[in-house]
Short mmCIF file of C-alpha atoms in Angstrom, two decimals:
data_model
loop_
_atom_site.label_atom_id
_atom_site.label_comp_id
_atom_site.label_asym_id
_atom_site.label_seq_id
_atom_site.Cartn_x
_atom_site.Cartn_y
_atom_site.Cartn_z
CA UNK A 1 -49.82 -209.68 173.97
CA UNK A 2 -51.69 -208.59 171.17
CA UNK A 3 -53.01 -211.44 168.53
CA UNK A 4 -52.10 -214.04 170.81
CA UNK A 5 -55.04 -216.08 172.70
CA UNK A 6 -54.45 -216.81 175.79
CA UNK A 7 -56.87 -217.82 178.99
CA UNK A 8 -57.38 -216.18 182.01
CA UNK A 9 -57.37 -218.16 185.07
CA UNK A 10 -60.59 -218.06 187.07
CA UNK A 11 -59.88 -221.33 189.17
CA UNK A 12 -57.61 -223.80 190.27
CA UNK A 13 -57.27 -227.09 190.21
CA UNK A 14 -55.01 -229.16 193.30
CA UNK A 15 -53.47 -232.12 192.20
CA UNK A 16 -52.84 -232.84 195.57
CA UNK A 17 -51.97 -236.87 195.67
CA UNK A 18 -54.19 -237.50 192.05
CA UNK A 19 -51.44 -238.90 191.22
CA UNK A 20 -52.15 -242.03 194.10
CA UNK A 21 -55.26 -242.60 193.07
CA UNK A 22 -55.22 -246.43 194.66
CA UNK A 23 -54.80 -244.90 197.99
CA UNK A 24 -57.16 -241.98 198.46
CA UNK A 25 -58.71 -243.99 200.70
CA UNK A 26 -56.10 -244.62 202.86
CA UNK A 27 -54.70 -241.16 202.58
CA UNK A 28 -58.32 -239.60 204.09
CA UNK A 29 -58.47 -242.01 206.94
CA UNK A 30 -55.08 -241.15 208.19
CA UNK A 31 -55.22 -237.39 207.63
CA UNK A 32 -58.93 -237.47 209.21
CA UNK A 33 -57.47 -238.93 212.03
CA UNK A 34 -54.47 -236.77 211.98
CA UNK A 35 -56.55 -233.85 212.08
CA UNK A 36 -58.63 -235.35 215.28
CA UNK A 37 -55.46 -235.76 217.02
CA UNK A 38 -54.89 -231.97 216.59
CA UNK A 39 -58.01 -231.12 217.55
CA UNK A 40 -58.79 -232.80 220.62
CA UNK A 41 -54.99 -232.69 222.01
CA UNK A 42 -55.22 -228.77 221.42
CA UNK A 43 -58.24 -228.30 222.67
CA UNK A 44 -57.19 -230.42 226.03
CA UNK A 45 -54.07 -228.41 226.63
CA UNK A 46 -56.61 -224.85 226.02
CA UNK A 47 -59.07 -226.03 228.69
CA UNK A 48 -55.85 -227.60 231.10
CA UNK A 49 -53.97 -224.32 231.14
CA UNK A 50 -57.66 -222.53 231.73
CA UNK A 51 -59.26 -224.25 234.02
CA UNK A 52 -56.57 -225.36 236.06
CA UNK A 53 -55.32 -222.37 238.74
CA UNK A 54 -51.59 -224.18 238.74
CA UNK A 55 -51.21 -223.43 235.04
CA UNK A 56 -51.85 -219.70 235.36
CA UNK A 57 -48.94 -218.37 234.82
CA UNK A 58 -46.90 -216.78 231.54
CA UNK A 59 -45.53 -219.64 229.96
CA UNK A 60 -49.15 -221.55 229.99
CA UNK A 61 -50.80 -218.43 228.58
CA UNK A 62 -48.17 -218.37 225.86
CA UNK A 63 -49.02 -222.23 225.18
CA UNK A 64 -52.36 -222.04 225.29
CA UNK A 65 -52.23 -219.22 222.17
CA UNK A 66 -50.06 -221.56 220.65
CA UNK A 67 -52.23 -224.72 220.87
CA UNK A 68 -55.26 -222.25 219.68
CA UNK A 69 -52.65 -221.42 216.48
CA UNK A 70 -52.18 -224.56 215.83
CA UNK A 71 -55.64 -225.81 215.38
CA UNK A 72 -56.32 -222.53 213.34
CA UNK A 73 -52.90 -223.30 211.20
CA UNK A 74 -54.32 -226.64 210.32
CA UNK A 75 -58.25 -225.84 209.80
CA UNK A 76 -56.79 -223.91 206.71
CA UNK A 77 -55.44 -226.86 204.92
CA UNK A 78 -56.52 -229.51 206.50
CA UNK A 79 -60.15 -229.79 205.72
CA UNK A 80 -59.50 -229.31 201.85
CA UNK A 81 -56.91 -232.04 202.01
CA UNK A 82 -59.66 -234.05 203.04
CA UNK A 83 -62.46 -232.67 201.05
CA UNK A 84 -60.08 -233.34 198.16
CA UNK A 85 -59.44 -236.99 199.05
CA UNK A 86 -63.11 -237.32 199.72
CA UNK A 87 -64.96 -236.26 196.84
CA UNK A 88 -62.31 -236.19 194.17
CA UNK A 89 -63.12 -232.79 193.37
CA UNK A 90 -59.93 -230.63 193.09
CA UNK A 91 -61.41 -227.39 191.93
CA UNK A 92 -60.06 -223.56 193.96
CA UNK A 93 -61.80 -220.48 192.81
CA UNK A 94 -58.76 -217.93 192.44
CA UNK A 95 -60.65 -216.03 195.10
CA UNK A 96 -60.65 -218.94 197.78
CA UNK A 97 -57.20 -219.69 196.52
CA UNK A 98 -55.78 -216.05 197.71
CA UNK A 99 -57.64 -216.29 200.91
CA UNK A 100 -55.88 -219.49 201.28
CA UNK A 101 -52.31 -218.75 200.68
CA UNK A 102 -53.19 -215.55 202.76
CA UNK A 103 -54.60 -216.97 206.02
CA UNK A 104 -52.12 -219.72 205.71
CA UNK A 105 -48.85 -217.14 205.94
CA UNK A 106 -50.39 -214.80 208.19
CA UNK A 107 -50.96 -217.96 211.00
CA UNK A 108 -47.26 -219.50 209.95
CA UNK A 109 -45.55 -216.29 210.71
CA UNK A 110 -47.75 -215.58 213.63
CA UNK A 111 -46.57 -219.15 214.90
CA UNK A 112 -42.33 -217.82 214.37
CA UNK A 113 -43.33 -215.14 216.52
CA UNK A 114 -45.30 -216.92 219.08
CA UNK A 115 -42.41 -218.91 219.39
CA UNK A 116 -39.96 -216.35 219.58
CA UNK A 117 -42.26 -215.14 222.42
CA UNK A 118 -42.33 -217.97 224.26
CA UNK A 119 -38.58 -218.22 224.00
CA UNK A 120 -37.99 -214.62 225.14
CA UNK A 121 -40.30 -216.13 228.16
CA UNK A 122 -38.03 -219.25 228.88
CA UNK A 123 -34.88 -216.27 228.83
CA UNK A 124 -36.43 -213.65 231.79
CA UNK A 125 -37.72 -216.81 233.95
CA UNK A 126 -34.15 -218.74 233.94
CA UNK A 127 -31.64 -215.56 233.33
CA UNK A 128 -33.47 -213.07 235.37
CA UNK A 129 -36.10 -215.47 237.97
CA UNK A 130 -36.31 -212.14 240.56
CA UNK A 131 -37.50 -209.89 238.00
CA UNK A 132 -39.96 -212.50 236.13
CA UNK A 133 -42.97 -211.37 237.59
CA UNK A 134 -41.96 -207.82 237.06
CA UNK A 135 -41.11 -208.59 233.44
CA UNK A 136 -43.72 -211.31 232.50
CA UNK A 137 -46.76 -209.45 233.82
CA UNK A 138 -50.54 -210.04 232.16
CA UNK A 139 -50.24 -206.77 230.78
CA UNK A 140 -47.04 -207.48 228.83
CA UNK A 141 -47.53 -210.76 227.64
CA UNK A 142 -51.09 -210.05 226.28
CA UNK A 143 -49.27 -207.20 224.47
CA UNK A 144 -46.59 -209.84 223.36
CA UNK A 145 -49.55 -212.30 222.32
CA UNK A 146 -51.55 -209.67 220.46
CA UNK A 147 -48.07 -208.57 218.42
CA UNK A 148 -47.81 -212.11 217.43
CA UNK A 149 -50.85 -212.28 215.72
CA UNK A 150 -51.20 -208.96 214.37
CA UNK A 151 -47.69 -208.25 213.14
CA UNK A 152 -48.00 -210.94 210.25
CA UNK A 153 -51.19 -209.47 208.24
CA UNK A 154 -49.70 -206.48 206.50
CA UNK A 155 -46.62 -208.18 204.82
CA UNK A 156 -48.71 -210.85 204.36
CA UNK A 157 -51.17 -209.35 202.26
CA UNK A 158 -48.26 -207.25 200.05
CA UNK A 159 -46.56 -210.44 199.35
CA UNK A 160 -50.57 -211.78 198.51
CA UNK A 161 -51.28 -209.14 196.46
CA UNK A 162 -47.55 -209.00 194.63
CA UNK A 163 -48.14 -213.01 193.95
CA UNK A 164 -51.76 -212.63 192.84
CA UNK A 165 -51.34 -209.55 190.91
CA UNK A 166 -49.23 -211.90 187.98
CA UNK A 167 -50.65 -212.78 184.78
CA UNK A 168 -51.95 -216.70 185.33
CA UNK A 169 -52.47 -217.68 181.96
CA UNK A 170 -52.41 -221.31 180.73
CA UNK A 171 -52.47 -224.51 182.60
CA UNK A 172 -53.95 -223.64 186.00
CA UNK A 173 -53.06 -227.11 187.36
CA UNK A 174 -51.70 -226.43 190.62
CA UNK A 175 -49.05 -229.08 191.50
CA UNK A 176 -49.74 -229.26 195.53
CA UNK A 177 -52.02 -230.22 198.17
CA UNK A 178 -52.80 -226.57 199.02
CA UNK A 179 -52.41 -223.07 197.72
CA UNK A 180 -48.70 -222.18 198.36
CA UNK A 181 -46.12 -219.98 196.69
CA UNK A 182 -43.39 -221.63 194.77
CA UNK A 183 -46.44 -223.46 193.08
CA UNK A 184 -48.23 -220.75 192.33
CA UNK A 185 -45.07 -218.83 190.81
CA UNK A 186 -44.68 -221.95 188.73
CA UNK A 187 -47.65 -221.13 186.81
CA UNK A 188 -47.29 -217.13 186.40
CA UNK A 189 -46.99 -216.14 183.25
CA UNK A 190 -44.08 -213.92 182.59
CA UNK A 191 -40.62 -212.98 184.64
CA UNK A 192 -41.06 -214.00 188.46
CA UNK A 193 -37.90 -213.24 189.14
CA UNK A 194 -38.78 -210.00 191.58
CA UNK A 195 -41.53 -212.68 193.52
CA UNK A 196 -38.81 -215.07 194.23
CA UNK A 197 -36.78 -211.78 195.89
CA UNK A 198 -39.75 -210.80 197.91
CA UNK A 199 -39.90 -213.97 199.16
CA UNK A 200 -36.80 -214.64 200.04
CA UNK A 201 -36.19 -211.39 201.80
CA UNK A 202 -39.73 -211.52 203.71
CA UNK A 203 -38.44 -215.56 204.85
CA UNK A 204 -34.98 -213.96 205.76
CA UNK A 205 -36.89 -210.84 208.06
CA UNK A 206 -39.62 -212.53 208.91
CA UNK A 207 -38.78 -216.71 209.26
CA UNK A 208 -34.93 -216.23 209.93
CA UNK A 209 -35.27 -212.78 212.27
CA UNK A 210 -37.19 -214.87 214.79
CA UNK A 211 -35.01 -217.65 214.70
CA UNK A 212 -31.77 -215.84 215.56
CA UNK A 213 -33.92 -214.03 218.29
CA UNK A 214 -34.69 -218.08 219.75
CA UNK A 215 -31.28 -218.82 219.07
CA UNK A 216 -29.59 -216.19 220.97
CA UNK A 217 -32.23 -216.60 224.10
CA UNK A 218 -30.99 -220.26 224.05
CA UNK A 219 -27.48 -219.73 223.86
CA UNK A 220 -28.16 -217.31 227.05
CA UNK A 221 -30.27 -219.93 228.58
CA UNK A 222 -27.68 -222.82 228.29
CA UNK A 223 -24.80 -220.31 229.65
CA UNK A 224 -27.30 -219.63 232.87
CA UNK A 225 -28.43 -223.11 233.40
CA UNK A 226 -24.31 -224.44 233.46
CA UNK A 227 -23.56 -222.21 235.52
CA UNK A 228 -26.11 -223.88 238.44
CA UNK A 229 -24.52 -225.45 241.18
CA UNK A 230 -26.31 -227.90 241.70
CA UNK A 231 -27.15 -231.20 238.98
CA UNK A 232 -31.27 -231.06 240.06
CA UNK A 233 -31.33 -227.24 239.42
CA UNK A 234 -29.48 -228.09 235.93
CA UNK A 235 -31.84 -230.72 235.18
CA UNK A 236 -35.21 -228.71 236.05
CA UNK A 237 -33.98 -226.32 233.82
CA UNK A 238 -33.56 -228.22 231.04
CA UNK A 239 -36.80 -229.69 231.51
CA UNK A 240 -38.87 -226.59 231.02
CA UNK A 241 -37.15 -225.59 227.81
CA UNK A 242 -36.78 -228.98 226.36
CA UNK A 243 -40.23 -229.22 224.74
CA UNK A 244 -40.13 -225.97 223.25
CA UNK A 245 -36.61 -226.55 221.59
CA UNK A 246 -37.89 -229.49 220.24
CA UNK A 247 -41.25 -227.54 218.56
CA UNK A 248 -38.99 -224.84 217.51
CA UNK A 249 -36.86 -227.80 215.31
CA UNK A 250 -39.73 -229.18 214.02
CA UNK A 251 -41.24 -226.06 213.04
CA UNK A 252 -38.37 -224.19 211.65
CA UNK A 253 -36.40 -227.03 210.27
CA UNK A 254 -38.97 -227.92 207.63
CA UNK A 255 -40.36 -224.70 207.13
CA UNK A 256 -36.93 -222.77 206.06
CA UNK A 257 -35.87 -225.80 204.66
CA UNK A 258 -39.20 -225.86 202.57
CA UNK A 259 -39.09 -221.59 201.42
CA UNK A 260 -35.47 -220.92 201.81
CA UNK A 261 -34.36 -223.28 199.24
CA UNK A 262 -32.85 -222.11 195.64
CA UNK A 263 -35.64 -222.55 192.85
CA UNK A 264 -32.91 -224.71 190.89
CA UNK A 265 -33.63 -227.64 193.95
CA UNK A 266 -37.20 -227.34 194.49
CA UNK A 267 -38.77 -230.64 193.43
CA UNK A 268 -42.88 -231.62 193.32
CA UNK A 269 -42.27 -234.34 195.24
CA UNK A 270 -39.91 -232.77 198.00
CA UNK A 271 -42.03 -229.81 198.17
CA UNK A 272 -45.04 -231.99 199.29
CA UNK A 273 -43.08 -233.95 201.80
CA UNK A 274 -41.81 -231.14 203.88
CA UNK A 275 -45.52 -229.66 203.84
CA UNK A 276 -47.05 -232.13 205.10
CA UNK A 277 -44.44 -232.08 207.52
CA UNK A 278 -44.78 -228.44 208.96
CA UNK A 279 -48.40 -228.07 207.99
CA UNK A 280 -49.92 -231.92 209.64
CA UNK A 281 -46.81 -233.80 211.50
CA UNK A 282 -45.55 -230.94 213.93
CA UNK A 283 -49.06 -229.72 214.94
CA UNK A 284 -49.82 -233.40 215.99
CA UNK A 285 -46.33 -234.06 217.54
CA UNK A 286 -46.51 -230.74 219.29
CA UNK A 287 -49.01 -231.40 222.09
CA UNK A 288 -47.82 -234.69 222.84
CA UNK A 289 -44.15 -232.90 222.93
CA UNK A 290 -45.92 -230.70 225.19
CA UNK A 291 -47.87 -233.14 227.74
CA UNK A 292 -45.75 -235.73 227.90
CA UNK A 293 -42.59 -234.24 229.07
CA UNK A 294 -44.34 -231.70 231.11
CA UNK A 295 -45.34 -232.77 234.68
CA UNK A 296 -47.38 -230.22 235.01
CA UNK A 297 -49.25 -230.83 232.34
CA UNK A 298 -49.44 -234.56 233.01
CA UNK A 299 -51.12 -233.55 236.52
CA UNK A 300 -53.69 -231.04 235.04
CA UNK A 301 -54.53 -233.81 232.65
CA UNK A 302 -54.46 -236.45 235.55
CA UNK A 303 -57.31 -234.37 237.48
CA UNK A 304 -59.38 -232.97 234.59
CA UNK A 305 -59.70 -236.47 232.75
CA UNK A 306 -61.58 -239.60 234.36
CA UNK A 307 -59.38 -241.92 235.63
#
C-alpha cells in the first residue's frame, strides 16, 4: 500500500500462558514432568517391542513407530513450552516459526496415518487370521510405515508455504503456546479467506480420509468379532483393539474438534485447551493405554524391568 507505513514481521512473540504469570512455576513443573512421562514410557514400549522376541510381530512394529512419533510429535512443542515458562522469553524468529508449524503438521498427519495403519492391521488379523501372515508381511508393513511418514511432507509444506507466503504486518503477538494455524491467520494482513479453504479441505482429505478408513475397519471388526461363537474368543478380540480405539478418540476427537471448527467459534482460550490436549495429554495417556491393558506388554515389561 503505497504511503502507508507498515512493519514487516521478522519474529514472533508466544503469549503462551503470559497471561498466568503467578503460576509459571507451576505450569513448568507439571509440563517438565509431563514431558518425562512421554519420554521414558515411549522409550520403554521401543526397547519392549525390540528386544523382546514375543513382540515381533506386525502390530508391535506398528506401535513401536507410533511410540517413536509420539516422542518426536512432542519434542516439537514441548521443549519451547518449557523454555517459555522457564526463562520468560517468548521470542520465534519467523524462520523457526515455519519450521515449527511445518514439522508439527507433517508428524500430526503422519500420526492419522499411522493409525489408520495400525487399524487396517487390527482388520486382516481378526477378518482374515489365515491370510495375516500373507498380508502383514515385513515387507508390507515397512512399506505401510514408510507411507506414513512420508506421505505428509508435500501437502504439508504447500499449506506452509500458502500460510507463510501472507503479508504479516502489525502486531506479531502470537496468541498460543506454539506456532499453529488459526493463530497465525489471525495476524495476516489482508483476505485469508482462501487459507481457511485450504485448510479445511487438507483436514477433510487428510484428518477426516483416515478416520472413515478406521471407522469402516472397525465397523468390519465388530461385525467379525459378534459373529464368534464363543464369549472368550469375543472377549480376546476386543481386547486387542480396545487400546487402539481408545488412542484413535483421543487423538481425533480433539484434533478435528480443534481444526475443523467454523472461524466464527474459535476462541483463545478453547483453542489452547484442546492443544494441550492432542499435543501433551494423549501422548502421555497413550502408553499407559497401551501397557496397561495389554498383557503382553505387561509381561515384556515384567521381564525387562527389575522386580
Amino acid at each position: 500500500m503505497e504511503g502507508t507505513n507498515f512493519t514487516v514481521v521478522m519474529e514472533f512473540i508466544l503469549l503462551g500462558f503470559s497471561d498466568l504469570p503467578k503460576l509459571q512455576g507451576f505450569l513448568f513443573g507439571v509440563f517438565f514432568v509431563i514431558y518425562m512421562i512421554i519420554l521414558m514410557g515411549n522409550t520403554l514400549i521401543i526397547v519392549i517391542t525390540w528386544v523382546d522376541p514375543a513382540l515381533q510381530t506386525p502390530m508391535y512394529f506398528f506401535l513401536g513407530n507410533f511410540s517413536f512419533l509420539e516422542i518426536c510429535y512432542t519434542s516439537v512443542t514441548l521443549p519451547r513450552i518449557l523454555l517459555n515458562l522457564l526463562t520468560h522469553n517468548r521470542h520465534i524468529s519467523f524462520v523457526a516459526c515455519a519450521a515449527q508449524l511445518c514439522i508439527f503438521l507433517i508428524l500430526a498427519l503422519t500420526e492419522c496415518f499411522l493409525l489408520a495403519v495400525m487399524a487396517c492391521d487390527r482388520y486382516v488379523a481378526i477378518c482374515k487370521p489365515l491370510y495375516y501372515s500373507l498380508i502383514m508381511n515385513h515387507k508390507v508393513c515397512s512399506i505401510l510405515v514408510s507411507g506414513a511418514w512420508i506421505s505428509a511432507i508435500p501437502v504439508v509444506i504447500i499449506l506452509a508455504y500458502q500460510i507463510f507466503s501472507l503479508p504479516f504486518c502489525g502486531s506479531n503477538k502470537l496468541n498460543h503456546i506454539f506456532c499453529d494455524i488459526h493463530p497465525l491467520l489471525k495476524l495476516a494482513c489482508g483476505d485469508t479467506s482462501l487459507n481457511e479453504l485450504s485448510v479445511y479441505i487438507n483436514g477433510v482429505l487428510f484428518g477426516m480420509g483416515p478416520f472413515l478408513l478406521i471407522l469402516v475397519s472397525y465397523i468390519k471388526i465388530i461385525t467379525t468379532i459378534l459373529k464368534l461363537p464363543s464369549t472368550m474368543g469375543r472377549s480376546k478380540a476386543f481386547s486387542t483393539c480396545s487400546s487402539h480405539l481408545m488412542v484413535v478418540g483421543l487423538f481425533f476427537g480433539s484434533s478435528l474438534i480443534m481444526y475443523m471448527r467454523p472461524k466464527s467459534i474459535h476462541s483463545t482460550g478453547i483453542d489452547r485447551i484442546l492443544s494441550i490436549f492432542y499435543t501433551v495429554v494423549t501422548p502421555m495417556f497413550n502408553p499407559l493405554i497401551y501397557s496397561l491393558r495389554n498383557k503382553e506388554v505387561i509381561y515384556a515389561l515384567k521381564k525387562l524391568l527389575p522386580k
